[in-house]
Short mmCIF file of C-alpha atoms and ligand atoms in Angstrom, two decimals:
data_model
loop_
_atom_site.label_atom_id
_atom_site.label_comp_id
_atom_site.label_asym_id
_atom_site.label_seq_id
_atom_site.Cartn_x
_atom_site.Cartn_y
_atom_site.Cartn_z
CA UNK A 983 0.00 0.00 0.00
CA UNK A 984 2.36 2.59 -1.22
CA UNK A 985 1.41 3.44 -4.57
CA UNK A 986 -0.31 6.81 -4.57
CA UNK A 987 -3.78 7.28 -5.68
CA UNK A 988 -3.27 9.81 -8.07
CA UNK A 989 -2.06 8.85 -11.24
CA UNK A 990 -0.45 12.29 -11.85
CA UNK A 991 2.04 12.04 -9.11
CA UNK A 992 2.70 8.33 -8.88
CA UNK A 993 5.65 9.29 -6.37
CA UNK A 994 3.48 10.96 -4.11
CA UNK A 995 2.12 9.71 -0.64
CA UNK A 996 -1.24 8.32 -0.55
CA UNK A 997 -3.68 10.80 1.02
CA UNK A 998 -5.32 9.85 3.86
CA UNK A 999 -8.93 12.29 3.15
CA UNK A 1000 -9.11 10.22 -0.42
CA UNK A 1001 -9.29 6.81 0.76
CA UNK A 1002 -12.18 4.71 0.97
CA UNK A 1003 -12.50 2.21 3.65
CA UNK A 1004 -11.15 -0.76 1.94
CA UNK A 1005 -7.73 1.21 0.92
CA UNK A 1006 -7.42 2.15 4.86
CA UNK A 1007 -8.06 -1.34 5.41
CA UNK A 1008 -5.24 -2.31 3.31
CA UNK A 1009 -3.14 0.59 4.29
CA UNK A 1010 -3.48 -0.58 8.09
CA UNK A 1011 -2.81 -4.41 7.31
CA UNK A 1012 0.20 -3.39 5.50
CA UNK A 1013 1.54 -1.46 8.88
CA UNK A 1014 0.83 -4.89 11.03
CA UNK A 1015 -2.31 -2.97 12.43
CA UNK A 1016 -5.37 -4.54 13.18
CA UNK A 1017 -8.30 -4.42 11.18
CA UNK A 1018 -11.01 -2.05 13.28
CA UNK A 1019 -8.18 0.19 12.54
CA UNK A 1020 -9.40 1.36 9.21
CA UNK A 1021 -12.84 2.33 10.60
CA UNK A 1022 -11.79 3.92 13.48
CA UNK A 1023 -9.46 6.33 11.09
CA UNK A 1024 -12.37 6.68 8.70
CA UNK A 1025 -14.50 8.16 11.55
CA UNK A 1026 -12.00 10.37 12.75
CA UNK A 1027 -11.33 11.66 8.73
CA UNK A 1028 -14.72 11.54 7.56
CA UNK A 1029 -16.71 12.04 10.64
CA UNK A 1030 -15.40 14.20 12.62
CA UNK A 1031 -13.29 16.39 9.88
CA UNK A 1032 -9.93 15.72 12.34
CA UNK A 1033 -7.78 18.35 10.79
CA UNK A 1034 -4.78 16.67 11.84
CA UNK A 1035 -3.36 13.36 12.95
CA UNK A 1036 -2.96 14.60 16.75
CA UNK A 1037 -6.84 14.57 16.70
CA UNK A 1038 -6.49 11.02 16.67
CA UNK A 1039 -6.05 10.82 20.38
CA UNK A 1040 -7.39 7.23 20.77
CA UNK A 1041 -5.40 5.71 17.74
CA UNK A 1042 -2.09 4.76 18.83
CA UNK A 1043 0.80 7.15 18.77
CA UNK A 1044 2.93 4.20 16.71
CA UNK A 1045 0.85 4.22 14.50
CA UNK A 1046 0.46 7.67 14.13
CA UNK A 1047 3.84 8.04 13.87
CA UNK A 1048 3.91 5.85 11.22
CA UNK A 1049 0.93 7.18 9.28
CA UNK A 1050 2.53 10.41 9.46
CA UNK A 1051 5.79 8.93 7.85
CA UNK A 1052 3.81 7.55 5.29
CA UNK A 1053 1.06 9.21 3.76
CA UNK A 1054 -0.54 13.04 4.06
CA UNK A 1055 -3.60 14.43 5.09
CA UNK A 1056 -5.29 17.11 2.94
CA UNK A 1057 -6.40 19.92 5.06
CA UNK A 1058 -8.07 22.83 3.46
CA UNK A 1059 -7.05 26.30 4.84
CA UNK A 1060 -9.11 28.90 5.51
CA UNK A 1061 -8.10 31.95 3.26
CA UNK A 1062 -10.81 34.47 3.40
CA UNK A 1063 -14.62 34.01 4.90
CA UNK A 1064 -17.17 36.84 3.39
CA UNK A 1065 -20.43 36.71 5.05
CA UNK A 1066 -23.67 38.26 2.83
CA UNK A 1067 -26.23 40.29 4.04
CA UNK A 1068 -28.19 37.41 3.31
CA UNK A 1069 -26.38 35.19 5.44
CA UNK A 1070 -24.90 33.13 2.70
CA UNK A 1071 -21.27 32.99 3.49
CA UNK A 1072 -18.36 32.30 0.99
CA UNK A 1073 -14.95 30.67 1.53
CA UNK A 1074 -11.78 30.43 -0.39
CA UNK A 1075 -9.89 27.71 0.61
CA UNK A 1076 -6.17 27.32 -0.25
CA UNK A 1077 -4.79 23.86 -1.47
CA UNK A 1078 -1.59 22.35 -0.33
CA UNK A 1079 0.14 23.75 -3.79
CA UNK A 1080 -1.79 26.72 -3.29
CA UNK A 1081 -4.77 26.75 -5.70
CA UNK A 1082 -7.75 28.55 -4.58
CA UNK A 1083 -10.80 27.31 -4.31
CA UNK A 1084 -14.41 28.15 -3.31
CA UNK A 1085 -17.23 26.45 -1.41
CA UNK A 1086 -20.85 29.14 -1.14
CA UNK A 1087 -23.14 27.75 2.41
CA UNK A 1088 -26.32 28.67 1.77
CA UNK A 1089 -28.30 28.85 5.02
CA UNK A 1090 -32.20 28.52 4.73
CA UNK A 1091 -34.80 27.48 7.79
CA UNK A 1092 -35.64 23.75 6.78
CA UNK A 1093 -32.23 22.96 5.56
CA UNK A 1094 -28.08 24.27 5.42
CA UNK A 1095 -26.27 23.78 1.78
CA UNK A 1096 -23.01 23.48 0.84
CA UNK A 1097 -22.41 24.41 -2.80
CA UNK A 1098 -19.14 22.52 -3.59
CA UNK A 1099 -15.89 22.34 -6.16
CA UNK A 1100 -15.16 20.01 -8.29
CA UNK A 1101 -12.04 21.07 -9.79
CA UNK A 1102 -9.92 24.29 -9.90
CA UNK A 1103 -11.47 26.55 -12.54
CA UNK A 1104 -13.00 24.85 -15.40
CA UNK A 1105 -12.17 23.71 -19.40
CA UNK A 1106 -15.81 23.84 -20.67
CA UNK A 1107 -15.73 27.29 -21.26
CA UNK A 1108 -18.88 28.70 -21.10
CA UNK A 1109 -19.37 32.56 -22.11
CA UNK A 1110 -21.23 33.95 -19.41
CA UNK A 1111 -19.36 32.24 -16.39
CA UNK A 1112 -17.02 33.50 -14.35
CA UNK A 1113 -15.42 30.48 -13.43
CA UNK A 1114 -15.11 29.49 -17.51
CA UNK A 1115 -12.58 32.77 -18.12
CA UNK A 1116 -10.25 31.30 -16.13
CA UNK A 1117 -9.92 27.71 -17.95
CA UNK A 1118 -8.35 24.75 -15.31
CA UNK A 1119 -5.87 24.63 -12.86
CA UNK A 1120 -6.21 21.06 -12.13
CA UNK A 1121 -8.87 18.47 -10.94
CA UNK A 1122 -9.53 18.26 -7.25
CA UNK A 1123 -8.22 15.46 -5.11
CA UNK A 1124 -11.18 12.88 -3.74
CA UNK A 1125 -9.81 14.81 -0.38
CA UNK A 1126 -9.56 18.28 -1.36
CA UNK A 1127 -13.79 17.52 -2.40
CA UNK A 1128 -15.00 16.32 0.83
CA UNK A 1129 -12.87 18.73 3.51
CA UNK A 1130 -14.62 21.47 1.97
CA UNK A 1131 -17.19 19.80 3.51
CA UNK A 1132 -15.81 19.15 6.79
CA UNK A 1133 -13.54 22.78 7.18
CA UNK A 1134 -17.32 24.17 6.72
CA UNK A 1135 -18.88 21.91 8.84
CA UNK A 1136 -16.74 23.08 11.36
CA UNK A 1137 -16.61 26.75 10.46
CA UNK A 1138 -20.69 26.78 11.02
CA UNK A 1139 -20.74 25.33 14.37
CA UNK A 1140 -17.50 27.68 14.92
CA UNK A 1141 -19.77 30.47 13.89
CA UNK A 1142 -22.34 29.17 16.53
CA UNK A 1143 -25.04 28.40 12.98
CA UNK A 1144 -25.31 24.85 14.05
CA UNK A 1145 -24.49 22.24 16.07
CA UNK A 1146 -21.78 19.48 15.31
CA UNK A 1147 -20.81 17.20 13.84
CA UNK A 1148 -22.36 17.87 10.67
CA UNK A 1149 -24.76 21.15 10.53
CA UNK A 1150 -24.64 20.70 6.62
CA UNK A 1151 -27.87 18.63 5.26
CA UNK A 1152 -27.71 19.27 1.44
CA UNK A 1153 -24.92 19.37 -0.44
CA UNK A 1154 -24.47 20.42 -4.71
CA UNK A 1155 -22.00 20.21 -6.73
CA UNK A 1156 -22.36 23.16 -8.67
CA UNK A 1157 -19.53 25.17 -7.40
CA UNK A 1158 -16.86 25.73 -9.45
CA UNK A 1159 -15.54 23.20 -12.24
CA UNK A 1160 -17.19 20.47 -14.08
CA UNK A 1161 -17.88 17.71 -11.74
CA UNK A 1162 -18.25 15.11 -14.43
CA UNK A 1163 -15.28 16.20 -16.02
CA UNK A 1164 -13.43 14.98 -12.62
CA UNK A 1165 -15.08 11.86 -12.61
CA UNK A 1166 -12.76 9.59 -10.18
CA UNK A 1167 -12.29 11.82 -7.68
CA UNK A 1168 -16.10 13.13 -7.50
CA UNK A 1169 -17.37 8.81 -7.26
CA UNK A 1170 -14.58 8.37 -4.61
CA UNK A 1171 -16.07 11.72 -2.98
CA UNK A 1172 -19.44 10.99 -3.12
CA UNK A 1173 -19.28 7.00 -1.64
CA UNK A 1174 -17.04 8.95 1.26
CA UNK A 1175 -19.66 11.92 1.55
CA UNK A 1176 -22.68 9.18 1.80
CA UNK A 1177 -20.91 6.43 4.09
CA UNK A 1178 -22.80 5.73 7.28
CA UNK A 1179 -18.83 6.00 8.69
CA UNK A 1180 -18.52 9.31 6.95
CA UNK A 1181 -20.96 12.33 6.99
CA UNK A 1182 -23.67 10.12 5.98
CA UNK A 1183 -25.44 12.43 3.89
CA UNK A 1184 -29.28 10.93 2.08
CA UNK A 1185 -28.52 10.53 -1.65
CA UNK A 1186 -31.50 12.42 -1.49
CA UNK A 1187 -29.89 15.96 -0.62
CA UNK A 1188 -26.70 15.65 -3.12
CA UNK A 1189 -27.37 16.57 -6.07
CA UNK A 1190 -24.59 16.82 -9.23
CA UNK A 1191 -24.81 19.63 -11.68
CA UNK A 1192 -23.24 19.13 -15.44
CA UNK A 1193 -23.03 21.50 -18.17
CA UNK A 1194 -23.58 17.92 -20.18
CA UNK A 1195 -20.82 15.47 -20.44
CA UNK A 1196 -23.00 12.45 -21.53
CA UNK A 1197 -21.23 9.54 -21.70
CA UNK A 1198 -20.19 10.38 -17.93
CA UNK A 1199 -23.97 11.16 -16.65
CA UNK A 1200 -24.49 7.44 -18.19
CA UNK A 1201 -21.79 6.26 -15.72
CA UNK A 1202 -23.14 8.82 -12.55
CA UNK A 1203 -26.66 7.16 -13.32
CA UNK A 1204 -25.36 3.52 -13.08
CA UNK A 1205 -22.77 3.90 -10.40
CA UNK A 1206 -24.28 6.47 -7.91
CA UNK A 1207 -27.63 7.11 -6.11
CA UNK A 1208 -26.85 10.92 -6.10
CA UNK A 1209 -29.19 13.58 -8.14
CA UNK A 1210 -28.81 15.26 -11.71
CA UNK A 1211 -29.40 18.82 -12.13
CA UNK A 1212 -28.07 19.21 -16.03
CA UNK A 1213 -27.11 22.72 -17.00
CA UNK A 1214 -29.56 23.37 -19.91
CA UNK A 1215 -29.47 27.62 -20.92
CA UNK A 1216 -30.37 27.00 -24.01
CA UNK A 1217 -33.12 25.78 -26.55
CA UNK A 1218 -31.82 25.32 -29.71
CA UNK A 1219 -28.45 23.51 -30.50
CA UNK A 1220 -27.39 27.05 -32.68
CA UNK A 1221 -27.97 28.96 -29.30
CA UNK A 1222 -26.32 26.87 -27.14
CA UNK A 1223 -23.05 25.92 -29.18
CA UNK A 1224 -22.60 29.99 -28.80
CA UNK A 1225 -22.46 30.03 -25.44
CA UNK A 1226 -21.67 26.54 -24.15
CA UNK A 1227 -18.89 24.82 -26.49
CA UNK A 1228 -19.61 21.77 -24.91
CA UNK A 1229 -22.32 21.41 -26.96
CA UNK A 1230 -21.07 21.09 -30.20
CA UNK A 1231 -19.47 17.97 -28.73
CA UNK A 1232 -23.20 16.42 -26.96
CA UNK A 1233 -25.83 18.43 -28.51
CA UNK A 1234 -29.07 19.33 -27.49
CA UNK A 1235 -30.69 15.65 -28.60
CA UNK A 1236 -28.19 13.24 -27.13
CA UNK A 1237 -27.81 15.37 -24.35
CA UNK A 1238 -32.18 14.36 -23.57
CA UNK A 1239 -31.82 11.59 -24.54
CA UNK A 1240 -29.49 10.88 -21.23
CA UNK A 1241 -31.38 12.54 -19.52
CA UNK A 1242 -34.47 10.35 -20.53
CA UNK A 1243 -32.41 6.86 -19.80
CA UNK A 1244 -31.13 8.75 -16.72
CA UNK A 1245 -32.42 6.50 -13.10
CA UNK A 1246 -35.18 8.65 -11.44
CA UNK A 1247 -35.68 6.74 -8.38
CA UNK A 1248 -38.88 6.71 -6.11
CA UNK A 1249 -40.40 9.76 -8.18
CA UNK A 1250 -37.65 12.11 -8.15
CA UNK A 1251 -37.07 14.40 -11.03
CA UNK A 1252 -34.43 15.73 -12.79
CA UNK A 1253 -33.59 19.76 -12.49
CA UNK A 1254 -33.05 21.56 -15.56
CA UNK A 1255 -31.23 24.68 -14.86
CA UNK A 1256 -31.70 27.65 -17.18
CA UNK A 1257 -29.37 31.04 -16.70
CA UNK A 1258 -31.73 33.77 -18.30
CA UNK A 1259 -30.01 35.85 -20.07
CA UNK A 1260 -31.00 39.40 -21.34
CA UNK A 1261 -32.07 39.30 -25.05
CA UNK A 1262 -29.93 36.11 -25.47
CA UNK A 1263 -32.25 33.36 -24.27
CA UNK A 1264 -35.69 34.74 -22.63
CA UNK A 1265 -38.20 34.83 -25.08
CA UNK A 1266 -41.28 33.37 -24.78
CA UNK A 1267 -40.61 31.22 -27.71
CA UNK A 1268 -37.45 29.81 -26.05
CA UNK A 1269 -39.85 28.93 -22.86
CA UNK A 1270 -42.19 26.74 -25.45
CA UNK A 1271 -39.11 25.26 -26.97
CA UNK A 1272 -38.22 24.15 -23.04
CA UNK A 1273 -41.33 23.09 -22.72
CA UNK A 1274 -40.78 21.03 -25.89
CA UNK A 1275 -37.50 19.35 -24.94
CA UNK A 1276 -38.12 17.95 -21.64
CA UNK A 1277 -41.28 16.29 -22.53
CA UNK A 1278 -41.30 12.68 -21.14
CA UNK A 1279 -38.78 13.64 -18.58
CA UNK A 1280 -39.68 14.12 -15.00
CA UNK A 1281 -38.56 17.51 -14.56
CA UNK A 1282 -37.99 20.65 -12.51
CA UNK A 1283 -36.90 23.47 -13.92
CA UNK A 1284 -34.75 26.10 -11.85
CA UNK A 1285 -34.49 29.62 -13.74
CA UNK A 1286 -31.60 31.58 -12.74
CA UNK A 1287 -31.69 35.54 -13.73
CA UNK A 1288 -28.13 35.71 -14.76
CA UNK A 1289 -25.57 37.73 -12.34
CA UNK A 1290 -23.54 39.99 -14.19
CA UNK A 1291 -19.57 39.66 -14.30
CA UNK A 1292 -17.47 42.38 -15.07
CA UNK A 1293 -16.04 41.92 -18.48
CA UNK A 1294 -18.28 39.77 -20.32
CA UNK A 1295 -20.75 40.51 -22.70
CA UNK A 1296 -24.42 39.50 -20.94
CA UNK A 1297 -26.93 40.96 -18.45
CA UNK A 1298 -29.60 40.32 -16.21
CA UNK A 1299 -32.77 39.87 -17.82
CA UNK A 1300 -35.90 42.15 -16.56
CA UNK A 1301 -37.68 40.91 -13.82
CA UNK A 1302 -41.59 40.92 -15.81
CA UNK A 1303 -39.32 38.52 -18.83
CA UNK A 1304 -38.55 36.14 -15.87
CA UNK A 1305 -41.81 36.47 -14.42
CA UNK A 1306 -43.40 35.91 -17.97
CA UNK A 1307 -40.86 32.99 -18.91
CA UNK A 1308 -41.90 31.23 -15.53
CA UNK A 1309 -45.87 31.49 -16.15
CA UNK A 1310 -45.42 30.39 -20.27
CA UNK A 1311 -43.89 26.99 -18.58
CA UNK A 1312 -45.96 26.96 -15.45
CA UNK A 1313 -49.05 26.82 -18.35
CA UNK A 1314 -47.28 24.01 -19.35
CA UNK A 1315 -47.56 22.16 -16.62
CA UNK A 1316 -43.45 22.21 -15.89
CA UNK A 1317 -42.73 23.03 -11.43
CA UNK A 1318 -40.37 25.97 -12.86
CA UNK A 1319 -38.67 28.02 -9.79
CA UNK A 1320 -36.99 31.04 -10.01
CA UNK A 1321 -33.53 30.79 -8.24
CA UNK A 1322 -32.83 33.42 -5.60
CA UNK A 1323 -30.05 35.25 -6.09
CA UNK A 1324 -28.14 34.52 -3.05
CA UNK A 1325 -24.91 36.03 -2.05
CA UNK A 1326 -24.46 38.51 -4.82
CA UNK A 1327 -23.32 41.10 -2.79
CA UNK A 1328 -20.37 39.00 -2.26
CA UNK A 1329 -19.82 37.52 -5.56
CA UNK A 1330 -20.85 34.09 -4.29
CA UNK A 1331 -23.86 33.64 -6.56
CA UNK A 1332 -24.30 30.77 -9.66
CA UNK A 1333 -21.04 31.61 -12.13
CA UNK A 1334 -19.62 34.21 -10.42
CA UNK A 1335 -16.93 31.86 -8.30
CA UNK A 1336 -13.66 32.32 -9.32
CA UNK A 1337 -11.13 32.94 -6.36
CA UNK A 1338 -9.57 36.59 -6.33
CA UNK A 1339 -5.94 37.06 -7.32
CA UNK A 1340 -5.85 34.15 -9.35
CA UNK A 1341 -4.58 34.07 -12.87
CA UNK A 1342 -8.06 35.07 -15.49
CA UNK A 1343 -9.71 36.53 -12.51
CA UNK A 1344 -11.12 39.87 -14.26
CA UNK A 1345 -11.57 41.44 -10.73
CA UNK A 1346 -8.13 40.71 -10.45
CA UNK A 1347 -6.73 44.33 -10.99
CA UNK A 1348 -9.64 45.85 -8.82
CA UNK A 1349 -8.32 43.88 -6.01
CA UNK A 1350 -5.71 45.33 -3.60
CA UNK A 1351 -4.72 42.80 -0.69
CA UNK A 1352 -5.68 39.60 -3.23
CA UNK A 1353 -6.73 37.98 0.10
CA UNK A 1354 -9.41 39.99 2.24
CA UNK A 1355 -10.68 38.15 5.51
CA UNK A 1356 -13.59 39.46 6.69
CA UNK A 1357 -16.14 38.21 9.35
N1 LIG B 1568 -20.10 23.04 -14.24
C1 LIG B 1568 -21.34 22.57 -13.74
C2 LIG B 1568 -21.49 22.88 -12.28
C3 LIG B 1568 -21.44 24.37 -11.96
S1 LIG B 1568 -23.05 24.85 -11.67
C4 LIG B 1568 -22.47 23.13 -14.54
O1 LIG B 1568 -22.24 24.03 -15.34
O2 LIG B 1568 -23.58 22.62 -14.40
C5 LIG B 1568 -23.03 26.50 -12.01
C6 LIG B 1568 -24.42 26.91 -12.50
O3 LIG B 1568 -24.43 28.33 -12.57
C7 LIG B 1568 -24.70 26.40 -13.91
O4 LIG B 1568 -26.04 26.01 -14.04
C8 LIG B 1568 -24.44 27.61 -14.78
O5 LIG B 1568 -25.20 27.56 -15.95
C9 LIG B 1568 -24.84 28.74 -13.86
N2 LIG B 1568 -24.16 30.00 -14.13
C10 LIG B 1568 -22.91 30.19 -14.59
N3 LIG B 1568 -22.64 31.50 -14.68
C11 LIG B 1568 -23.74 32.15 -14.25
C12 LIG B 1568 -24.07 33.53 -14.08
N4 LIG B 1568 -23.19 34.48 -14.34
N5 LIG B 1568 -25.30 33.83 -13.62
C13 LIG B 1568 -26.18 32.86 -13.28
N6 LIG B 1568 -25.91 31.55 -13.40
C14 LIG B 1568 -24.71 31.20 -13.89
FE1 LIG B 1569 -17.71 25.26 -16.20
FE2 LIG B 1569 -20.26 25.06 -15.36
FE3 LIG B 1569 -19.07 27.48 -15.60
FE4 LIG B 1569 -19.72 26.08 -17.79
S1 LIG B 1569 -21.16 26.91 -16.25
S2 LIG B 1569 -17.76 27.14 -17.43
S3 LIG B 1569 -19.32 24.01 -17.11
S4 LIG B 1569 -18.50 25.86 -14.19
#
């Protein structure tokens, strides 16, 4: 049990946040420990969030020792906190090789969410989001996924917002990157994020976003219980090959069509999201084309007014072309939502995460100290 699990760094130490039960297992046997071992580290990593191994107080300090000698243990740190007048609260979080990255909590009275990241920054390159401008640092680590997780699981019941272990309910991956597009590490995330040794979250309150990688929301379907939410913002394929290249790879009909063999279990629906943007996409005839597209598919549509970046070429639609978009599919008998926007104030809301200071940040220049803490 030496080799590393990431196939980029072959050299490198495994990381003890990105292994699943049956790799501690293995890593324990190899170090002449018993086998409860591997559980008993699992609760400590997954659980409780230990930031460190001297959290471990009732593992042995051999073995410590030689865990220490022998592997890592991914530990997000805190770089800024902003708090919105909302009470959404953004973090930045600063990687071991110091990418930044963002996590959004999203406080509401019948449930706490953490929006997550999947990678830092993002190849699919959409036109209106922030995060797109600044194309990809790298994929996240299985570890660097789930301690945003527990760092803000932490922070909340630091902050006196909850109590422990785990104050978070609902997690969604729709933070920054393209969560499909990190495949291994997201599966390896999610079976730590939903073991009963772990946080334990319900399948029912994670829910993946994709801008519509297909062949890998075949896999998700098949090899997780997790929800889809599939980043439509377009109706036609002309439309959305302008603003989301993806497209021309999985257009608009094979990108249904997985949604259509996609597993709804127990009456659960899929959630279509659709960024409104001024003049671009709002018409009513784009809502009957909608309409048109999902049929068959059990469906809820979330509308999300778009939140303007500096820098790129799109703006906020008018509040009575929202209003009228929502009713045209409402008369068609499509639940259609309109998204709050939460956390604006702050630049935490949908596509405008990309962390200050780093390289193809447009707000770059605007900001002074790169690294504000605040709250
Ligand atoms: N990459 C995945 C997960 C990120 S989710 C995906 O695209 O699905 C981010 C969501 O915010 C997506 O639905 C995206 O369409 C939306 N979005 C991006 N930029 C936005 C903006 N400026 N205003 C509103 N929504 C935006
Ligand atoms: Fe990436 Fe999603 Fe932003 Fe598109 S909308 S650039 S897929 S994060």
């Amino acid at each position: 049990m030496s080799a590393s699990l990431d196939p980029d760094r072959p050299e490198a130490r495994p990381d003890l946040r990105s292994l699943p039960l049956d790799h501690l297992t293995a890593l324990v046997a190899s170090l002449g420990e018993r086998p409860f071992r591997a559980r008993q580290l699992l609760r400590w990593l997954q659980q409780k969030g230990a930031a460190s191994l001297d959290e471990l107080t009732d593992v042995p300090r051999a073995l410590r020792a030689a865990l220490a000698e022998r592997t890592t243990l991914t530990t997000l740190e805190r770089a800024t906190e902003q708090r919105s007048v909302d009470g959404t609260i953004k973090w930045t979080w600063r990687t071991h090789d110091g990418k930044l990255i963002e996590s959004v909590y999203l406080p509401e009275t019948d449930r706490r969410t953490l929006c997550v990241s999947s990678q830092a920054g993002c190849a699919v390159g959409c036109t209106f989001c922030l995060t797109g401008t600044m194309g990809l640092a790298r994929n996240l680590t299985p570890g660097e996924i789930v301690d945003q997780v527990h760092r803000a699981n932490r922070r909340i019941v630091e902050l006196g917002e909850g109590e422990g272990p785990r104050p978070l309910t609902n997690l969604v991956f729709m933070g920054m990157g393209e969560p499909l597009a990190n495949y291994r590490s997201l599966k390896i995330a999610l079976d730590l994020l939903l073991a009963e040794d772990g946080p334990n979250f319900s399948h029912r309150h994670v829910t993946v976003s994709t801008s519509g990688l297909v062949p890998v929301m075949r896999k998700l379907g098949e090899e997780t219980p997790v929800k889809l939410a599939v980043s439509l913002n377009a109706t036609t394929d002309a439309q959305r090959d302008a603003i989301m290249p993806i497209n021309r790879r999985y257009p608009l009909a094979q990108l249904l069509d997985a949604c259509r063999s996609f597993p709804v279990r127990n009456g659960r629906r899929i959630t279509f999201e659709y960024v409104l943007l001024g003049g671009v996409n709002d018409s009513l005839e784009d809502a009957a084309r909608l309409a048109g597209l999902v049929r068959g598919i059990p469906t809820k549509v979330n509308l999300i007014p778009y939140n303007a970046n500096p820098g790129l070429p799109f703006h906020a639609p008018a509040p009575e072309r929202v209003a009228a978009f929502q009713e045209a599919l409402v008369a068609r008998n499509l639940t259609a939502v309109v998204r709050k926007n939460r956390g604006r104030d702050i630049s935490a809301a949908c596509g405008q995460l990309a962390a200050e200071g780093g390289p193809g940040d447009p707000r770059r220049a605007q900001s002074l100290t790169g690294l504000p803490v605040a709250g």
